[in-house]
């Protein structure tokens, strides 16, 4: 599948806006709700997920093309991809612990949860289903991660403002958080009519 700049731009816009993993496909809701209380931790989580999504897309493409397809083990894709993702997350976790300990501590339990973040597995499976080549897979993974980052940072900024406002007692805490997430998802539905090349 030969790709030009226009096709790559289409993948970028699609992954960030029209097929956003959190706000359109509803993958990765756990870290979206759990790590979005402050913008700095949301940004750190988004960058970690973007890095893992891009690396996972590249590594899983190689595993699929060099191992699973030649050995006719396509039915093992999900298990193989989960193992690759888990290994990558361990590498990212060790890197952050050594070089960025403040972010490592701020992300807490949510960092190992990237392993089970369905957005990471989702992007890899979408790459296979759409038949993307190596470059398109990596671009879709990186841009899917950027879409994840955009959604979680936007939501964190909304949550910071909502926490400082006066709202009815029944809506305080998690209820107003869910309402805010729903409204943000509705806003992203406006991109569904966007014609991507």
CSV table of C-alpha atoms in Angstrom, one decimal:
chain,number,residue,atom,x,y,z
A,1,UNK,CA,0.0,0.0,0.0
A,2,UNK,CA,1.8,3.1,-1.3
A,3,UNK,CA,1.3,6.2,0.8
A,4,UNK,CA,1.6,9.8,-0.1
A,5,UNK,CA,1.6,12.9,2.1
A,6,UNK,CA,-2.1,13.4,1.6
A,7,UNK,CA,-2.9,9.8,2.8
A,8,UNK,CA,-0.7,10.4,5.9
A,9,UNK,CA,-2.4,13.7,6.6
A,10,UNK,CA,-5.8,11.8,6.3
A,11,UNK,CA,-4.6,9.3,8.8
A,12,UNK,CA,-3.4,12.1,11.1
A,13,UNK,CA,-6.7,14.0,11.0
A,14,UNK,CA,-8.7,10.8,11.4
A,15,UNK,CA,-6.8,9.5,14.4
A,16,UNK,CA,-6.8,12.8,16.2
A,17,UNK,CA,-10.3,14.1,15.4
A,18,UNK,CA,-12.8,11.9,13.6
A,19,UNK,CA,-11.8,8.6,15.1
A,20,UNK,CA,-10.4,9.8,18.5
A,21,UNK,CA,-9.9,6.7,20.6
A,22,UNK,CA,-11.3,8.2,23.8
A,23,UNK,CA,-14.0,10.6,22.7
A,24,UNK,CA,-15.3,8.7,19.6
A,25,UNK,CA,-14.4,5.1,20.1
A,26,UNK,CA,-14.5,5.2,23.9
A,27,UNK,CA,-11.2,3.2,24.3
A,28,UNK,CA,-9.0,4.1,27.2
A,29,UNK,CA,-11.6,5.5,29.5
A,30,UNK,CA,-9.9,4.3,32.7
A,31,UNK,CA,-6.8,6.6,32.5
A,32,UNK,CA,-9.0,9.3,30.9
A,33,UNK,CA,-11.1,9.4,34.1
A,34,UNK,CA,-8.3,8.6,36.6
A,35,UNK,CA,-5.4,10.8,35.5
A,36,UNK,CA,-7.3,13.8,34.3
A,37,UNK,CA,-7.5,15.8,37.6
A,38,UNK,CA,-4.5,18.0,36.8
A,39,UNK,CA,-3.2,19.1,33.4
A,40,UNK,CA,0.5,18.3,34.1
A,41,UNK,CA,-0.2,14.6,34.9
A,42,UNK,CA,-2.7,14.4,32.1
A,43,UNK,CA,-0.1,15.7,29.7
A,44,UNK,CA,2.5,13.2,31.1
A,45,UNK,CA,0.1,10.3,30.7
A,46,UNK,CA,-0.8,11.4,27.2
A,47,UNK,CA,2.9,11.6,26.2
A,48,UNK,CA,3.6,8.1,27.7
A,49,UNK,CA,0.6,6.6,25.9
A,50,UNK,CA,1.6,8.3,22.6
A,51,UNK,CA,5.1,6.9,22.9
A,52,UNK,CA,3.8,3.4,23.7
A,53,UNK,CA,1.2,3.6,20.9
A,54,UNK,CA,3.8,4.5,18.3
A,55,UNK,CA,6.3,1.9,19.5
A,56,UNK,CA,3.6,-0.7,19.8
A,57,UNK,CA,2.3,0.0,16.3
A,58,UNK,CA,5.9,-0.5,14.9
A,59,UNK,CA,6.7,-3.6,17.0
A,60,UNK,CA,3.3,-5.3,16.5
A,61,UNK,CA,3.5,-4.7,12.7
A,62,UNK,CA,6.9,-6.4,12.7
A,63,UNK,CA,5.6,-9.3,14.9
A,64,UNK,CA,2.6,-9.7,12.7
A,65,UNK,CA,4.4,-9.6,9.4
A,66,UNK,CA,7.6,-11.5,10.3
A,67,UNK,CA,6.1,-14.1,12.7
A,68,UNK,CA,2.4,-14.5,12.8
A,69,UNK,CA,1.5,-14.3,9.1
A,70,UNK,CA,4.4,-16.5,7.8
A,71,UNK,CA,3.6,-19.1,10.5
A,72,UNK,CA,-0.1,-18.9,9.8
A,73,UNK,CA,-0.8,-17.8,13.4
A,74,UNK,CA,-3.0,-14.8,12.7
A,75,UNK,CA,-5.5,-16.1,15.3
A,76,UNK,CA,-2.8,-15.4,18.0
A,77,UNK,CA,-2.6,-11.7,17.1
A,78,UNK,CA,-4.4,-10.4,20.2
A,79,UNK,CA,-2.3,-12.4,22.6
A,80,UNK,CA,0.9,-11.6,20.8
A,81,UNK,CA,0.1,-7.9,20.7
A,82,UNK,CA,-0.8,-7.8,24.4
A,83,UNK,CA,2.6,-9.4,25.2
A,84,UNK,CA,4.5,-6.8,23.0
A,85,UNK,CA,2.5,-3.9,24.6
A,86,UNK,CA,3.2,-5.2,28.2
A,87,UNK,CA,6.9,-5.4,27.4
A,88,UNK,CA,7.0,-1.9,26.0
A,89,UNK,CA,5.2,-0.5,29.0
A,90,UNK,CA,7.7,-2.1,31.3
A,91,UNK,CA,10.5,-0.3,29.4
A,92,UNK,CA,8.7,3.0,29.6
A,93,UNK,CA,8.0,2.5,33.3
A,94,UNK,CA,11.7,1.8,34.0
A,95,UNK,CA,12.7,4.8,31.9
A,96,UNK,CA,10.4,7.2,33.7
A,97,UNK,CA,11.4,5.8,37.1
A,98,UNK,CA,15.1,6.4,36.4
A,99,UNK,CA,14.9,9.7,34.4
A,100,UNK,CA,11.6,11.4,35.3
A,101,UNK,CA,10.8,10.3,38.9
A,102,UNK,CA,8.3,13.1,39.5
A,103,UNK,CA,6.2,12.1,36.5
A,104,UNK,CA,6.6,8.4,37.5
A,105,UNK,CA,5.3,9.2,41.0
A,106,UNK,CA,2.4,11.4,39.7
A,107,UNK,CA,1.2,8.7,37.3
A,108,UNK,CA,1.3,6.1,40.0
A,109,UNK,CA,-0.8,3.0,39.4
A,110,UNK,CA,-2.0,4.4,36.0
A,111,UNK,CA,1.3,3.9,34.4
A,112,UNK,CA,1.3,0.1,34.6
A,113,UNK,CA,-2.4,0.3,33.5
A,114,UNK,CA,-1.2,1.4,30.0
A,115,UNK,CA,-0.6,-2.3,29.5
A,116,UNK,CA,-4.3,-3.0,29.8
A,117,UNK,CA,-5.3,0.3,28.1
A,118,UNK,CA,-7.6,-0.8,25.3
A,119,UNK,CA,-6.7,2.3,23.3
A,120,UNK,CA,-3.1,0.9,22.8
A,121,UNK,CA,-4.4,-2.5,21.8
A,122,UNK,CA,-7.1,-0.9,19.8
A,123,UNK,CA,-4.7,1.1,17.6
A,124,UNK,CA,-2.7,-2.0,16.8
A,125,UNK,CA,-5.8,-4.0,15.9
A,126,UNK,CA,-7.1,-1.1,13.7
A,127,UNK,CA,-3.7,-1.1,11.9
A,128,UNK,CA,-4.1,-4.8,11.1
A,129,UNK,CA,-7.8,-4.5,10.1
A,130,UNK,CA,-7.2,-1.5,7.8
A,131,UNK,CA,-4.2,-3.3,6.3
A,132,UNK,CA,-1.8,-0.4,7.0
A,133,UNK,CA,1.9,-0.8,6.1
A,134,UNK,CA,4.7,0.0,8.5
A,135,UNK,CA,4.8,3.8,8.0
A,136,UNK,CA,1.0,4.1,8.1
A,137,UNK,CA,0.8,2.0,11.2
A,138,UNK,CA,3.4,4.1,13.0
A,139,UNK,CA,1.7,7.3,11.9
A,140,UNK,CA,-1.7,6.0,13.0
A,141,UNK,CA,-0.3,4.9,16.4
A,142,UNK,CA,1.5,8.2,17.0
A,143,UNK,CA,-1.5,10.3,15.9
A,144,UNK,CA,-3.9,8.1,17.9
A,145,UNK,CA,-1.7,8.9,20.9
A,146,UNK,CA,-1.8,12.6,20.1
A,147,UNK,CA,-5.6,12.4,19.9
A,148,UNK,CA,-5.5,10.6,23.3
A,149,UNK,CA,-3.3,13.4,24.6
A,150,UNK,CA,-5.6,16.1,23.2
A,151,UNK,CA,-8.7,14.5,24.8
A,152,UNK,CA,-7.1,13.9,28.2
A,153,UNK,CA,-5.5,17.4,28.4
A,154,UNK,CA,-8.8,19.1,27.3
A,155,UNK,CA,-10.7,17.1,29.9
A,156,UNK,CA,-8.2,17.9,32.6
A,157,UNK,CA,-8.5,21.6,31.9
A,158,UNK,CA,-12.3,21.3,32.1
A,159,UNK,CA,-12.1,19.3,35.4
A,160,UNK,CA,-9.8,21.9,37.0
A,161,UNK,CA,-12.3,24.7,36.2
A,162,UNK,CA,-15.3,22.6,37.2
A,163,UNK,CA,-13.8,21.8,40.5
A,164,UNK,CA,-13.5,25.5,41.3
A,165,UNK,CA,-17.1,26.2,40.4
A,166,UNK,CA,-20.2,26.1,42.5
A,167,UNK,CA,-22.5,23.3,41.4
A,168,UNK,CA,-25.5,21.6,43.0
A,169,UNK,CA,-24.5,19.1,45.7
A,170,UNK,CA,-25.9,16.2,43.8
A,171,UNK,CA,-23.5,16.9,40.9
A,172,UNK,CA,-20.3,17.4,42.9
A,173,UNK,CA,-17.5,14.9,42.3
A,174,UNK,CA,-17.9,12.1,39.8
A,175,UNK,CA,-21.4,13.0,38.5
A,176,UNK,CA,-20.2,16.4,37.1
A,177,UNK,CA,-17.1,14.7,35.8
A,178,UNK,CA,-19.2,12.2,33.8
A,179,UNK,CA,-21.4,15.0,32.5
A,180,UNK,CA,-18.3,17.0,31.4
A,181,UNK,CA,-16.9,14.0,29.6
A,182,UNK,CA,-20.2,13.4,27.8
A,183,UNK,CA,-20.3,17.1,26.7
A,184,UNK,CA,-16.7,16.9,25.4
A,185,UNK,CA,-17.5,13.7,23.5
A,186,UNK,CA,-20.6,15.5,22.0
A,187,UNK,CA,-18.3,18.3,20.9
A,188,UNK,CA,-16.0,15.8,19.1
A,189,UNK,CA,-19.1,14.4,17.3
A,190,UNK,CA,-19.0,17.6,15.3
A,191,UNK,CA,-15.9,16.3,13.6
A,192,UNK,CA,-17.7,13.2,12.3
A,193,UNK,CA,-18.9,15.1,9.3
A,194,UNK,CA,-15.3,16.2,8.4
A,195,UNK,CA,-14.4,14.8,5.0
A,196,UNK,CA,-11.0,13.2,5.2
A,197,UNK,CA,-9.4,13.2,1.8
